[in-house]
Amino acid sequence: MPGFEVFGNEERKEVQDVLDSGVLMRYGFDGQRNGHWKAKEFENNFASRMGVQHCQLVSSGTSALTVALAAAGIGAGDEVIMPTFTFVASFESILAIGAVPVLVDIDDTLTLSPKAVELAITPKTRCVMPVHMCGSMANLSVLKAICNTHNLILLEDACQAIGGSYAGKPLGSYGDLGCFSFDFVKTITCGEGGAVITNNMKYFTLADHYQDHGHDHLGSDRGAETHLNLGYNYRISELHAAVGIAQLRKLDTILEIQKRNYLLIREELSKMAEITFRRVPETGVENYSFVNFFLPNAILAEKAHKALGEKGVDACFYWFKNNWHYINGWEHFKNLKSLGSLSSEIRLQIKNYNKVDFSNSDAIMGRTISCLVKIGWSKKEVKNRAIKMREAIESVL
Ligand SMILES: *Cc1c(COP(=O)(O)O)cnc(C)c1O
């Protein structure tokens, strides 16, 4: 996920426009900004690249999820279904609006198991949040059917899969709302930033208001705007948005190189009969940011991960242990360690996740290794790396 690898003069030029006018904020100061509306421009370009009507930029991927949930009217005591394998932002955003995270198993797509989702639905469920981890997606058509049956909101976390698609639609645009992160290690970056996309005018309007203290953004006098609802400050700055404009122009080139590098690695790993790959749902196209594969069992996976490190193959992850992308690493969440007291709805309704059985997830994560795909590698470097990977894994088989 290499946006930072291609930071260059194009990004500098966009930022310089903002520095020249000195208007670092996205709203107001019309006369001083030399016609530069970087956040607005990025939003228009991003909505068009994602094939949706609306985009709301915010300060991070975590705030994108928070704003999306709030815009969909989710609040205290509502249940949101999320996977056991994800980034901590999933439960952080749910808890932030007072809702209750309901964790369920993943399957061999490394994303939400639709069966597990169905079993977890209660009268309090309001939203299903698939997380398209490591470049590939959840089975969105099945999840959508479940959501339609139970009248639930489908919110895609596409932070790690920007540029991938499902059923011909860009990831993030299939559900009711989609969220992206532009933090520094994502496929394209603003330094810090995030986006909510949707075709739903009402969600968009509420997101627009909520991320800026409830301002309705009508008229041209910010001080005189009305505030129909409470909001918060999740705004992006013009400086960050400016970086994103240049990065977005590079997205398709990044995806092409990622795909080339991914395929070279996968071809080499495929020579080992013992290695299988993460399942990509039918009609899905990955964004190729990671090569994700399974060893025959957890013991071999841990050994293979160690061997990869010893061979000098960096950026390979064994999420199952010593990593905060899997529930195993979330002691603070499982024990509800917060600075102050959490709201009573959360305390009363949340399960004791020290005691919930996630052996189905364990059986998959225990065997999974994910290796990052960078785009700075030459073809020769990727081939050498792929051979090193195969040799390291073969040494433990
Ligand atoms: C990075 C990430 C986020 C959060 O993004 P930030 O911009 O770092 O807040 C959320 N979900 C997933 C899956 C991510 O990878």
mmCIF file of N, CA, C and O and ligand atoms in Angstrom, residues 1 59-63 65 86-87 89-90 131-133 157 159-160 180-183 186 192-194 325, ligand 1:
data_model
loop_
_atom_site.group_PDB
_atom_site.id
_atom_site.type_symbol
_atom_site.label_atom_id
_atom_site.label_comp_id
_atom_site.label_asym_id
_atom_site.label_seq_id
_atom_site.Cartn_x
_atom_site.Cartn_y
_atom_site.Cartn_z
ATOM 1 N N MET A 1 0.863 -1.195 0.000
ATOM 2 C CA MET A 1 0.000 0.000 0.000
ATOM 3 C C MET A 1 0.896 1.241 0.000
ATOM 4 O O MET A 1 1.192 1.794 1.041
ATOM 5 N N SER A 59 -11.025 13.710 8.267
ATOM 6 C CA SER A 59 -9.641 13.784 8.750
ATOM 7 C C SER A 59 -8.919 12.448 8.813
ATOM 8 O O SER A 59 -7.702 12.401 8.940
ATOM 9 N N SER A 60 -9.640 11.328 8.746
ATOM 10 C CA SER A 60 -8.996 10.007 8.796
ATOM 11 C C SER A 60 -9.997 8.938 8.369
ATOM 12 O O SER A 60 -11.198 9.217 8.236
ATOM 13 N N GLY A 61 -9.501 7.730 8.197
ATOM 14 C CA GLY A 61 -10.392 6.607 7.902
ATOM 15 C C GLY A 61 -11.286 6.295 9.087
ATOM 16 O O GLY A 61 -12.453 5.928 8.931
ATOM 17 N N THR A 62 -10.723 6.442 10.285
ATOM 18 C CA THR A 62 -11.506 6.186 11.495
ATOM 19 C C THR A 62 -12.646 7.194 11.601
ATOM 20 O O THR A 62 -13.786 6.833 11.925
ATOM 21 N N SER A 63 -12.345 8.468 11.285
ATOM 22 C CA SER A 63 -13.450 9.442 11.321
ATOM 23 C C SER A 63 -14.433 9.194 10.187
ATOM 24 O O SER A 63 -15.628 9.451 10.355
ATOM 25 N N LEU A 65 -15.445 6.286 9.149
ATOM 26 C CA LEU A 65 -16.366 5.263 9.661
ATOM 27 C C LEU A 65 -17.325 5.870 10.687
ATOM 28 O O LEU A 65 -18.528 5.583 10.679
ATOM 29 N N THR A 86 -9.579 -7.293 11.451
ATOM 30 C CA THR A 86 -9.776 -5.943 10.933
ATOM 31 C C THR A 86 -8.784 -5.027 11.627
ATOM 32 O O THR A 86 -7.929 -5.473 12.391
ATOM 33 N N PHE A 87 -8.901 -3.755 11.356
ATOM 34 C CA PHE A 87 -8.115 -2.772 12.083
ATOM 35 C C PHE A 87 -8.959 -2.278 13.258
ATOM 36 O O PHE A 87 -10.196 -2.290 13.184
ATOM 37 N N ALA A 89 -9.883 0.431 14.160
ATOM 38 C CA ALA A 89 -10.808 1.518 13.827
ATOM 39 C C ALA A 89 -12.252 1.030 13.761
ATOM 40 O O ALA A 89 -13.173 1.809 14.012
ATOM 41 N N SER A 90 -12.466 -0.250 13.434
ATOM 42 C CA SER A 90 -13.842 -0.759 13.319
ATOM 43 C C SER A 90 -14.575 -0.583 14.640
ATOM 44 O O SER A 90 -15.634 0.052 14.695
ATOM 45 N N VAL A 131 -15.201 -5.534 6.224
ATOM 46 C CA VAL A 131 -13.915 -4.848 6.073
ATOM 47 C C VAL A 131 -13.112 -5.589 5.010
ATOM 48 O O VAL A 131 -12.760 -6.760 5.192
ATOM 49 N N HIS A 132 -12.846 -4.918 3.920
ATOM 50 C CA HIS A 132 -12.140 -5.552 2.802
ATOM 51 C C HIS A 132 -10.645 -5.564 3.095
ATOM 52 O O HIS A 132 -9.892 -4.721 2.623
ATOM 53 N N MET A 133 -10.232 -6.534 3.904
ATOM 54 C CA MET A 133 -8.856 -6.542 4.398
ATOM 55 C C MET A 133 -7.841 -6.944 3.330
ATOM 56 O O MET A 133 -8.090 -7.819 2.503
ATOM 57 N N ASP A 157 -16.029 -0.988 4.695
ATOM 58 C CA ASP A 157 -14.725 -0.408 5.031
ATOM 59 C C ASP A 157 -13.756 -0.844 3.939
ATOM 60 O O ASP A 157 -13.289 -1.986 3.915
ATOM 61 N N CYS A 159 -10.879 0.691 3.288
ATOM 62 C CA CYS A 159 -9.614 1.395 3.559
ATOM 63 C C CYS A 159 -8.392 0.665 3.002
ATOM 64 O O CYS A 159 -7.420 1.288 2.617
ATOM 65 N N GLN A 160 -8.456 -0.673 2.964
ATOM 66 C CA GLN A 160 -7.288 -1.435 2.498
ATOM 67 C C GLN A 160 -7.480 -2.014 1.107
ATOM 68 O O GLN A 160 -6.692 -2.858 0.672
ATOM 69 N N PHE A 180 -12.997 5.124 3.244
ATOM 70 C CA PHE A 180 -11.599 5.009 2.827
ATOM 71 C C PHE A 180 -10.704 5.751 3.796
ATOM 72 O O PHE A 180 -11.130 6.720 4.429
ATOM 73 N N SER A 181 -9.464 5.288 3.862
ATOM 74 C CA SER A 181 -8.440 5.989 4.644
ATOM 75 C C SER A 181 -7.330 6.438 3.701
ATOM 76 O O SER A 181 -6.959 5.700 2.777
ATOM 77 N N PHE A 182 -6.813 7.633 3.959
ATOM 78 C CA PHE A 182 -5.629 8.106 3.240
ATOM 79 C C PHE A 182 -4.508 8.358 4.229
ATOM 80 O O PHE A 182 -3.781 9.346 4.119
ATOM 81 N N ASP A 183 -4.396 7.488 5.235
ATOM 82 C CA ASP A 183 -3.282 7.658 6.176
ATOM 83 C C ASP A 183 -1.981 7.302 5.459
ATOM 84 O O ASP A 183 -1.982 6.903 4.301
ATOM 85 N N LYS A 186 -1.404 3.888 3.373
ATOM 86 C CA LYS A 186 -2.426 3.364 2.483
ATOM 87 C C LYS A 186 -2.029 3.518 1.002
ATOM 88 O O LYS A 186 -1.061 4.213 0.686
ATOM 89 N N GLU A 192 -2.674 12.332 6.422
ATOM 90 C CA GLU A 192 -3.830 11.849 7.188
ATOM 91 C C GLU A 192 -5.077 12.271 6.423
ATOM 92 O O GLU A 192 -5.125 13.378 5.896
ATOM 93 N N GLY A 193 -6.068 11.401 6.381
ATOM 94 C CA GLY A 193 -7.308 11.768 5.710
ATOM 95 C C GLY A 193 -8.193 10.557 5.510
ATOM 96 O O GLY A 193 -7.770 9.417 5.710
ATOM 97 N N GLY A 194 -9.436 10.816 5.143
ATOM 98 C CA GLY A 194 -10.371 9.724 4.897
ATOM 99 C C GLY A 194 -11.532 10.229 4.057
ATOM 100 O O GLY A 194 -11.657 11.439 3.824
ATOM 101 N N HIS A 325 -4.210 -6.588 14.432
ATOM 102 C CA HIS A 325 -5.269 -6.636 13.430
ATOM 103 C C HIS A 325 -6.243 -7.791 13.662
ATOM 104 O O HIS A 325 -7.191 -7.965 12.926
HETATM 105 C C1 LIG B 1 -6.232 2.263 8.024
HETATM 106 C C2 LIG B 1 -7.540 1.648 8.292
HETATM 107 C C3 LIG B 1 -8.581 2.322 8.940
HETATM 108 C C4 LIG B 1 -8.433 3.648 9.617
HETATM 109 O O1 LIG B 1 -7.804 4.622 8.938
HETATM 110 P P1 LIG B 1 -7.027 5.827 9.651
HETATM 111 O O2 LIG B 1 -6.975 6.829 8.543
HETATM 112 O O3 LIG B 1 -5.662 5.327 10.022
HETATM 113 O O4 LIG B 1 -7.820 6.286 10.798
HETATM 114 C C5 LIG B 1 -9.809 1.700 9.070
HETATM 115 N N1 LIG B 1 -10.007 0.460 8.607
HETATM 116 C C6 LIG B 1 -9.031 -0.241 8.008
HETATM 117 C C7 LIG B 1 -9.330 -1.592 7.489
HETATM 118 C C8 LIG B 1 -7.757 0.325 7.840
HETATM 119 O O5 LIG B 1 -6.801 -0.398 7.279
#
